């Protein structure tokens, strides 16, 4: 679907049966099956002995009898520190202290076998073993990174979102800045990731871009999964970010903290210039000038009833002020004050040692107040224009700032040593606001000046803030539950579960001032001739004399708005099989269903049987957990986002008219002396004429789901006492994609061939003009020539004429890690990857289009010409170095360094008449430039980026090391290299675009953050 940004500034069936039998590979211990918010402890010991596990902070206890094969497993253990003891004939004979569990991972604790005749006195006393280098988890077959609260506290990380932490994981790259602080995982677009907080799906319910947030210091562990994850996880073809929050313990303790980033120590952001040096913008969109950032944080947790009832709470309050000057095309100056408040409260109730209940509440609110003034790039700041207020809205249709309140309840029941039940229910909701108040009381239309001669001094207007306004009453919510059962049967750890989520959203946008005006060069008149053709008129009606000044203006505006709902359900079964002491196998099967509903509650898209087989294998080569070789393969599905209903299934209106003009109002920027001709007829882009579509006509029948296949091979090796190294290779291939086509020609041709020309034409006219489909496949479309009458139009892939969707990604990752000892911890990680094909996925980062899964790609075959190449998220080389050095108890130094190669650059322009011209008024949005094919990603790359962040902390002995003073310096090198370019190489009139390769975004400038923190015990 044609981009909103161009002219505007632009489920019911359950799984009947799923059976899983295990084959393939693991460790000396058993498999580690557990939920996504807990961990497990496993190992080997003498058959018949009892392993006693006790949480040193909460007193939670479990006793597990070692089975006849000499193995034990305690699954679904809350994240924390444990003492694991071996009991023989009722007495403790061996003990391991400080055993830590990690999210969805197994921690191996094995004991030497005792003779059957041994008694406690024969054993020569209790052996106590401190926790040394953690053994490699030979029971896992996936690819993961886990960051603990201790690491997060030490490393210099921007506290913007949980995504800022995930960037430390290999295979992640920053997405286009226009999508907010979002990430691409393994070459996928930024909307293809899944986010969980304490087991609840916290993904943005509207678009899938980003997630709800929690206080930074409330994070106990954050797990980042890039591929190979088990059948419990789904709705992701990118990655999974899984967060578990902190909880209270028997000891009351807390902290208070203040962080301050003064504007005086902030490097000023780079200005944006055109390639010829003409100033375009003072500073840039994503880094404010003179920015001050002040944050207060705190937490408190403890036992309300010792060993039984625990409380924890944390909160952040952040205030940021700064200045932003709009580009020459807007010419306004803003004074922004942003406030973020986040809180978390958690209650943990150990009803008994076998029954645990948890309740979590989370709040996340972000507001921005902007005072807006006129700005002239010659004379400076002008008069006050008005005010804009936003709440839980980052100004884009993808809205990576969902915000809101979230409430989660979770139950775990250890029914027997071998049977565990868990259940979760959660809900979240958020409201989104944008209020624009003009000083004059006039709502001014948006003005865009594309005339080459005015590139340095474009026409602007009196627009205050954004050129579109968020639909009043915008809001979203998520309701969901999940349940699972785990059972150990001999060497098999069996698990099955299901979930059910309902996502709702009310969303849309309306143009400020009713319409927008785009000024364009006439050029050779191709744009006018194309419009005449689009209106069904002869191109010969074009007369350059109708445009005496050599320019024309387009009046255009897109209005959207609807309420929508998406139902998502899944079921899974999995088996972890300990085949031998050294070989462990995993097999899983997941089934997903989704149904998307429009504002009238009618289903317009659904899928029932999205089957995802998952296979995994690991080999404990030496039988001592020091070398693991693993492999896995799987299929991963992704449903349609709720936002598709806004444009693809909602009543959009997208009118466009061309006029000549004789003048321009100097205040409002509105054209005067409008002249009309045959080319001035109203043309509805994408057929969006404001008529709500019949839900049955929105998508192709039996729509195939969006899915990809993935394969991973890797190894992990313990090196000496403190080092671990490894490597893995990954390959991903997109197999099916859902987007929309806006090409009625194949449908009409079918009607003509089958004597149904009039019926098909009427059905097309009654539709939105765009239909959800599977590119490169046969599709059967539904038309409604008259209300209640339906006509099926079966088309082959050749009839439609679209290429098959292609996206391939491969990655080789190498790492070396030194566990904390000898006063330091460090990790070095190098990733080589490539992402290529003709589709990024659900988004189109080349133009930062916000219409998730209804991009302008695939709208018709011509728009897909020359699109096969390096994709926007392709960043071939990445080097990550992070670590901590503590020379004394008082001093600590840390770094996070990321070096990365650039992203590919393309050139978009007009499709020349010699190739067939522009059939659907998409103007300069083709992979053609200067009349020649312009293959995707072949016009250079953005520069390499070098980001070095450093921190120092002093914990004075006089305060018993409970008081700390910190200083973090971000981007210490001060390099502000471009991270994305403007990729439209020609204007709508075919002239060289002076904006081509103008920077869209840069690295953030250097800034310094001071901190003071006090940790206390009550």
mmCIF file of N, CA and C in Angstrom, residues 687-776:
data_model
loop_
_atom_site.group_PDB
_atom_site.id
_atom_site.type_symbol
_atom_site.label_atom_id
_atom_site.label_comp_id
_atom_site.label_asym_id
_atom_site.label_seq_id
_atom_site.Cartn_x
_atom_site.Cartn_y
_atom_site.Cartn_z
ATOM 1 N N UNK A 687 -7.184 3.440 -4.279
ATOM 2 C CA UNK A 687 -8.632 3.266 -4.273
ATOM 3 C C UNK A 687 -9.267 3.604 -2.947
ATOM 4 N N UNK A 688 -8.545 4.290 -2.063
ATOM 5 C CA UNK A 688 -9.053 4.612 -0.720
ATOM 6 C C UNK A 688 -9.992 5.800 -0.802
ATOM 7 N N UNK A 689 -11.299 5.513 -0.964
ATOM 8 C CA UNK A 689 -12.287 6.580 -1.133
ATOM 9 C C UNK A 689 -13.159 6.769 0.089
ATOM 10 N N UNK A 690 -12.785 6.236 1.242
ATOM 11 C CA UNK A 690 -13.531 6.427 2.480
ATOM 12 C C UNK A 690 -14.634 5.416 2.709
ATOM 13 N N UNK A 691 -14.844 4.489 1.757
ATOM 14 C CA UNK A 691 -15.887 3.473 1.909
ATOM 15 C C UNK A 691 -15.352 2.283 2.690
ATOM 16 N N UNK A 692 -15.998 1.896 3.786
ATOM 17 C CA UNK A 692 -15.505 0.730 4.527
ATOM 18 C C UNK A 692 -15.598 -0.529 3.671
ATOM 19 N N UNK A 693 -14.564 -1.303 3.595
ATOM 20 C CA UNK A 693 -14.599 -2.501 2.748
ATOM 21 C C UNK A 693 -15.389 -3.637 3.395
ATOM 22 N N UNK A 694 -15.962 -4.470 2.549
ATOM 23 C CA UNK A 694 -16.578 -5.706 3.019
ATOM 24 C C UNK A 694 -15.449 -6.606 3.512
ATOM 25 N N UNK A 695 -15.551 -7.087 4.749
ATOM 26 C CA UNK A 695 -14.461 -7.856 5.348
ATOM 27 C C UNK A 695 -14.081 -9.072 4.517
ATOM 28 N N UNK A 696 -15.058 -9.660 3.793
ATOM 29 C CA UNK A 696 -14.769 -10.863 3.019
ATOM 30 C C UNK A 696 -13.906 -10.571 1.803
ATOM 31 N N UNK A 697 -13.813 -9.312 1.424
ATOM 32 C CA UNK A 697 -13.050 -8.953 0.228
ATOM 33 C C UNK A 697 -11.662 -8.426 0.539
ATOM 34 N N UNK A 698 -11.289 -8.352 1.810
ATOM 35 C CA UNK A 698 -10.028 -7.703 2.180
ATOM 36 C C UNK A 698 -8.825 -8.573 1.859
ATOM 37 N N UNK A 699 -8.928 -9.887 2.093
ATOM 38 C CA UNK A 699 -7.768 -10.744 1.903
ATOM 39 C C UNK A 699 -8.100 -11.902 0.969
ATOM 40 N N UNK A 700 -7.060 -12.455 0.390
ATOM 41 C CA UNK A 700 -7.219 -13.628 -0.455
ATOM 42 C C UNK A 700 -7.724 -14.807 0.368
ATOM 43 N N UNK A 701 -8.465 -15.701 -0.301
ATOM 44 C CA UNK A 701 -8.980 -16.875 0.377
ATOM 45 C C UNK A 701 -7.837 -17.822 0.753
ATOM 46 N N UNK A 702 -7.978 -18.486 1.891
ATOM 47 C CA UNK A 702 -6.991 -19.450 2.370
ATOM 48 C C UNK A 702 -5.589 -18.854 2.336
ATOM 49 N N UNK A 703 -5.487 -17.684 2.922
ATOM 50 C CA UNK A 703 -4.228 -16.951 2.954
ATOM 51 C C UNK A 703 -3.156 -17.772 3.660
ATOM 52 N N UNK A 704 -2.030 -17.970 3.003
ATOM 53 C CA UNK A 704 -0.910 -18.656 3.639
ATOM 54 C C UNK A 704 -0.260 -17.729 4.660
ATOM 55 N N UNK A 705 0.233 -18.317 5.736
ATOM 56 C CA UNK A 705 0.804 -17.518 6.811
ATOM 57 C C UNK A 705 2.197 -17.019 6.463
ATOM 58 N N UNK A 706 2.627 -16.072 7.240
ATOM 59 C CA UNK A 706 3.971 -15.511 7.155
ATOM 60 C C UNK A 706 4.891 -16.420 7.976
ATOM 61 N N UNK A 707 5.897 -17.026 7.348
ATOM 62 C CA UNK A 707 6.777 -17.897 8.116
ATOM 63 C C UNK A 707 8.146 -18.009 7.469
ATOM 64 N N UNK A 708 9.100 -18.467 8.268
ATOM 65 C CA UNK A 708 10.453 -18.700 7.779
ATOM 66 C C UNK A 708 11.025 -19.962 8.415
ATOM 67 N N UNK A 709 12.043 -20.525 7.762
ATOM 68 C CA UNK A 709 12.768 -21.683 8.284
ATOM 69 C C UNK A 709 14.159 -21.256 8.718
ATOM 70 N N UNK A 710 14.707 -21.991 9.678
ATOM 71 C CA UNK A 710 15.978 -21.578 10.276
ATOM 72 C C UNK A 710 16.791 -22.810 10.665
ATOM 73 N N UNK A 711 18.105 -22.685 10.514
ATOM 74 C CA UNK A 711 19.035 -23.770 10.835
ATOM 75 C C UNK A 711 20.237 -23.180 11.556
ATOM 76 N N UNK A 712 20.679 -23.873 12.643
ATOM 77 C CA UNK A 712 21.805 -23.384 13.437
ATOM 78 C C UNK A 712 22.735 -24.552 13.762
ATOM 79 N N UNK A 713 24.022 -24.319 13.677
ATOM 80 C CA UNK A 713 25.048 -25.270 14.093
ATOM 81 C C UNK A 713 26.091 -24.503 14.889
ATOM 82 N N UNK A 714 26.468 -25.033 16.068
ATOM 83 C CA UNK A 714 27.444 -24.298 16.857
ATOM 84 C C UNK A 714 28.105 -25.150 17.919
ATOM 85 N N UNK A 715 29.045 -24.538 18.621
ATOM 86 C CA UNK A 715 29.701 -25.210 19.748
ATOM 87 C C UNK A 715 30.064 -24.178 20.802
ATOM 88 N N UNK A 716 30.160 -24.656 22.060
ATOM 89 C CA UNK A 716 30.662 -23.872 23.180
ATOM 90 C C UNK A 716 31.753 -24.681 23.862
ATOM 91 N N UNK A 717 32.861 -24.064 24.218
ATOM 92 C CA UNK A 717 34.002 -24.775 24.806
ATOM 93 C C UNK A 717 34.514 -24.027 26.023
ATOM 94 N N UNK A 718 34.652 -24.747 27.133
ATOM 95 C CA UNK A 718 35.283 -24.173 28.313
ATOM 96 C C UNK A 718 36.783 -24.248 28.137
ATOM 97 N N UNK A 719 37.451 -23.150 28.378
ATOM 98 C CA UNK A 719 38.890 -23.046 28.181
ATOM 99 C C UNK A 719 39.529 -22.712 29.527
ATOM 100 N N UNK A 720 40.139 -23.710 30.146
ATOM 101 C CA UNK A 720 40.742 -23.464 31.452
ATOM 102 C C UNK A 720 39.674 -23.247 32.502
ATOM 103 N N UNK A 721 40.048 -22.514 33.543
ATOM 104 C CA UNK A 721 39.145 -22.304 34.665
ATOM 105 C C UNK A 721 38.204 -21.125 34.471
ATOM 106 N N UNK A 722 38.556 -20.176 33.624
ATOM 107 C CA UNK A 722 37.807 -18.923 33.581
ATOM 108 C C UNK A 722 37.304 -18.524 32.201
ATOM 109 N N UNK A 723 37.711 -19.238 31.170
ATOM 110 C CA UNK A 723 37.375 -18.807 29.822
ATOM 111 C C UNK A 723 36.373 -19.746 29.155
ATOM 112 N N UNK A 724 35.529 -19.174 28.339
ATOM 113 C CA UNK A 724 34.624 -19.926 27.472
ATOM 114 C C UNK A 724 34.664 -19.289 26.094
ATOM 115 N N UNK A 725 34.685 -20.132 25.072
ATOM 116 C CA UNK A 725 34.640 -19.624 23.708
ATOM 117 C C UNK A 725 33.694 -20.466 22.877
ATOM 118 N N UNK A 726 33.362 -19.952 21.716
ATOM 119 C CA UNK A 726 32.460 -20.716 20.871
ATOM 120 C C UNK A 726 32.182 -20.036 19.562
ATOM 121 N N UNK A 727 31.414 -20.727 18.756
ATOM 122 C CA UNK A 727 31.024 -20.213 17.458
ATOM 123 C C UNK A 727 29.695 -20.819 17.062
ATOM 124 N N UNK A 728 28.958 -20.115 16.228
ATOM 125 C CA UNK A 728 27.733 -20.672 15.676
ATOM 126 C C UNK A 728 27.495 -20.078 14.301
ATOM 127 N N UNK A 729 26.841 -20.885 13.487
ATOM 128 C CA UNK A 729 26.423 -20.446 12.162
ATOM 129 C C UNK A 729 24.912 -20.560 12.079
ATOM 130 N N UNK A 730 24.281 -19.573 11.467
ATOM 131 C CA UNK A 730 22.833 -19.543 11.336
ATOM 132 C C UNK A 730 22.449 -19.258 9.900
ATOM 133 N N UNK A 731 21.395 -19.919 9.450
ATOM 134 C CA UNK A 731 20.816 -19.604 8.137
ATOM 135 C C UNK A 731 19.307 -19.506 8.277
ATOM 136 N N UNK A 732 18.754 -18.430 7.756
ATOM 137 C CA UNK A 732 17.310 -18.205 7.770
ATOM 138 C C UNK A 732 16.815 -17.962 6.355
ATOM 139 N N UNK A 733 15.605 -18.465 6.072
ATOM 140 C CA UNK A 733 15.017 -18.211 4.768
ATOM 141 C C UNK A 733 13.518 -17.973 4.909
ATOM 142 N N UNK A 734 13.088 -16.842 4.442
ATOM 143 C CA UNK A 734 11.665 -16.515 4.434
ATOM 144 C C UNK A 734 10.952 -17.390 3.410
ATOM 145 N N UNK A 735 9.868 -18.062 3.826
ATOM 146 C CA UNK A 735 9.153 -18.985 2.948
ATOM 147 C C UNK A 735 7.830 -18.426 2.446
ATOM 148 N N UNK A 736 7.194 -17.586 3.226
ATOM 149 C CA UNK A 736 5.912 -17.019 2.819
ATOM 150 C C UNK A 736 5.728 -15.670 3.470
ATOM 151 N N UNK A 737 5.130 -14.757 2.732
ATOM 152 C CA UNK A 737 4.962 -13.390 3.206
ATOM 153 C C UNK A 737 3.535 -12.941 2.946
ATOM 154 N N UNK A 738 3.017 -12.088 3.803
ATOM 155 C CA UNK A 738 1.709 -11.457 3.600
ATOM 156 C C UNK A 738 1.917 -9.964 3.464
ATOM 157 N N UNK A 739 1.422 -9.411 2.404
ATOM 158 C CA UNK A 739 1.391 -7.966 2.214
ATOM 159 C C UNK A 739 0.138 -7.665 1.402
ATOM 160 N N UNK A 740 0.029 -6.484 0.849
ATOM 161 C CA UNK A 740 -1.144 -6.198 0.028
ATOM 162 C C UNK A 740 -0.743 -5.855 -1.395
ATOM 163 N N UNK A 741 -1.617 -6.187 -2.331
ATOM 164 C CA UNK A 741 -1.469 -5.767 -3.712
ATOM 165 C C UNK A 741 -2.585 -4.793 -4.032
ATOM 166 N N UNK A 742 -2.259 -3.784 -4.781
ATOM 167 C CA UNK A 742 -3.241 -2.759 -5.165
ATOM 168 C C UNK A 742 -3.420 -2.724 -6.679
ATOM 169 N N UNK A 743 -3.175 -3.843 -7.320
ATOM 170 C CA UNK A 743 -3.219 -3.929 -8.778
ATOM 171 C C UNK A 743 -4.514 -4.621 -9.221
ATOM 172 N N UNK A 744 -5.486 -3.893 -9.774
ATOM 173 C CA UNK A 744 -6.743 -4.527 -10.209
ATOM 174 C C UNK A 744 -6.638 -5.182 -11.578
ATOM 175 N N UNK A 745 -5.549 -4.957 -12.312
ATOM 176 C CA UNK A 745 -5.465 -5.422 -13.694
ATOM 177 C C UNK A 745 -5.607 -6.934 -13.838
ATOM 178 N N UNK A 746 -4.926 -7.765 -13.011
ATOM 179 C CA UNK A 746 -5.105 -9.215 -13.164
ATOM 180 C C UNK A 746 -6.535 -9.672 -12.889
ATOM 181 N N UNK A 747 -7.207 -9.021 -11.937
ATOM 182 C CA UNK A 747 -8.590 -9.378 -11.648
ATOM 183 C C UNK A 747 -9.496 -9.028 -12.834
ATOM 184 N N UNK A 748 -9.292 -7.829 -13.384
ATOM 185 C CA UNK A 748 -10.121 -7.419 -14.517
ATOM 186 C C UNK A 748 -9.844 -8.282 -15.741
ATOM 187 N N UNK A 749 -8.583 -8.646 -15.950
ATOM 188 C CA UNK A 749 -8.252 -9.521 -17.078
ATOM 189 C C UNK A 749 -8.938 -10.874 -16.937
ATOM 190 N N UNK A 750 -9.005 -11.398 -15.717
ATOM 191 C CA UNK A 750 -9.722 -12.664 -15.500
ATOM 192 C C UNK A 750 -11.191 -12.498 -15.834
ATOM 193 N N UNK A 751 -11.783 -11.367 -15.394
ATOM 194 C CA UNK A 751 -13.183 -11.106 -15.702
ATOM 195 C C UNK A 751 -13.427 -11.004 -17.192
ATOM 196 N N UNK A 752 -12.516 -10.339 -17.892
ATOM 197 C CA UNK A 752 -12.653 -10.223 -19.346
ATOM 198 C C UNK A 752 -12.581 -11.592 -20.018
ATOM 199 N N UNK A 753 -11.677 -12.458 -19.552
ATOM 200 C CA UNK A 753 -11.531 -13.788 -20.151
ATOM 201 C C UNK A 753 -12.732 -14.682 -19.895
ATOM 202 N N UNK A 754 -13.421 -14.423 -18.787
ATOM 203 C CA UNK A 754 -14.512 -15.308 -18.385
ATOM 204 C C UNK A 754 -15.889 -14.679 -18.549
ATOM 205 N N UNK A 755 -15.976 -13.605 -19.346
ATOM 206 C CA UNK A 755 -17.265 -12.977 -19.611
ATOM 207 C C UNK A 755 -17.888 -12.317 -18.403
ATOM 208 N N UNK A 756 -17.059 -11.892 -17.453
ATOM 209 C CA UNK A 756 -17.565 -11.268 -16.226
ATOM 210 C C UNK A 756 -16.951 -9.881 -16.027
ATOM 211 N N UNK A 757 -16.746 -9.193 -17.113
ATOM 212 C CA UNK A 757 -16.062 -7.897 -17.051
ATOM 213 C C UNK A 757 -16.779 -6.912 -16.149
ATOM 214 N N UNK A 758 -18.088 -6.766 -16.340
ATOM 215 C CA UNK A 758 -18.836 -5.769 -15.577
ATOM 216 C C UNK A 758 -18.878 -6.120 -14.096
ATOM 217 N N UNK A 759 -19.072 -7.406 -13.799
ATOM 218 C CA UNK A 759 -19.145 -7.814 -12.388
ATOM 219 C C UNK A 759 -17.813 -7.577 -11.686
ATOM 220 N N UNK A 760 -16.733 -7.927 -12.366
ATOM 221 C CA UNK A 760 -15.422 -7.725 -11.752
ATOM 222 C C UNK A 760 -15.141 -6.237 -11.564
ATOM 223 N N UNK A 761 -15.467 -5.448 -12.574
ATOM 224 C CA UNK A 761 -15.258 -3.999 -12.463
ATOM 225 C C UNK A 761 -16.044 -3.417 -11.299
ATOM 226 N N UNK A 762 -17.283 -3.865 -11.127
ATOM 227 C CA UNK A 762 -18.090 -3.378 -10.008
ATOM 228 C C UNK A 762 -17.510 -3.822 -8.673
ATOM 229 N N UNK A 763 -16.984 -5.051 -8.633
ATOM 230 C CA UNK A 763 -16.391 -5.532 -7.391
ATOM 231 C C UNK A 763 -15.136 -4.774 -7.023
ATOM 232 N N UNK A 764 -14.349 -4.453 -8.036
ATOM 233 C CA UNK A 764 -13.139 -3.669 -7.784
ATOM 234 C C UNK A 764 -13.511 -2.284 -7.267
ATOM 235 N N UNK A 765 -14.516 -1.668 -7.905
ATOM 236 C CA UNK A 765 -14.941 -0.330 -7.498
ATOM 237 C C UNK A 765 -15.471 -0.301 -6.075
ATOM 238 N N UNK A 766 -16.052 -1.410 -5.615
ATOM 239 C CA UNK A 766 -16.625 -1.454 -4.266
ATOM 240 C C UNK A 766 -15.602 -1.831 -3.206
ATOM 241 N N UNK A 767 -14.374 -2.152 -3.626
ATOM 242 C CA UNK A 767 -13.344 -2.570 -2.683
ATOM 243 C C UNK A 767 -12.467 -1.394 -2.279
ATOM 244 N N UNK A 768 -11.504 -1.662 -1.412
ATOM 245 C CA UNK A 768 -10.540 -0.615 -1.062
ATOM 246 C C UNK A 768 -9.545 -0.377 -2.189
ATOM 247 N N UNK A 769 -9.502 -1.306 -3.138
ATOM 248 C CA UNK A 769 -8.504 -1.223 -4.205
ATOM 249 C C UNK A 769 -7.231 -1.958 -3.872
ATOM 250 N N UNK A 770 -7.133 -2.488 -2.654
ATOM 251 C CA UNK A 770 -5.972 -3.279 -2.249
ATOM 252 C C UNK A 770 -6.447 -4.530 -1.529
ATOM 253 N N UNK A 771 -5.689 -5.620 -1.699
ATOM 254 C CA UNK A 771 -6.072 -6.912 -1.133
ATOM 255 C C UNK A 771 -4.858 -7.585 -0.507
ATOM 256 N N UNK A 772 -5.019 -8.135 0.700
ATOM 257 C CA UNK A 772 -3.965 -8.918 1.313
ATOM 258 C C UNK A 772 -3.780 -10.206 0.528
ATOM 259 N N UNK A 773 -2.543 -10.571 0.273
ATOM 260 C CA UNK A 773 -2.269 -11.752 -0.525
ATOM 261 C C UNK A 773 -0.884 -12.294 -0.208
ATOM 262 N N UNK A 774 -0.537 -13.425 -0.854
ATOM 263 C CA UNK A 774 0.795 -14.019 -0.736
ATOM 264 C C UNK A 774 1.553 -13.796 -2.032
ATOM 265 N N UNK A 775 2.544 -12.935 -2.043
ATOM 266 C CA UNK A 775 3.311 -12.706 -3.268
ATOM 267 C C UNK A 775 3.972 -13.983 -3.778
ATOM 268 N N UNK A 776 3.976 -14.142 -5.108
ATOM 269 C CA UNK A 776 4.643 -15.271 -5.732
ATOM 270 C C UNK A 776 3.893 -16.569 -5.643
#
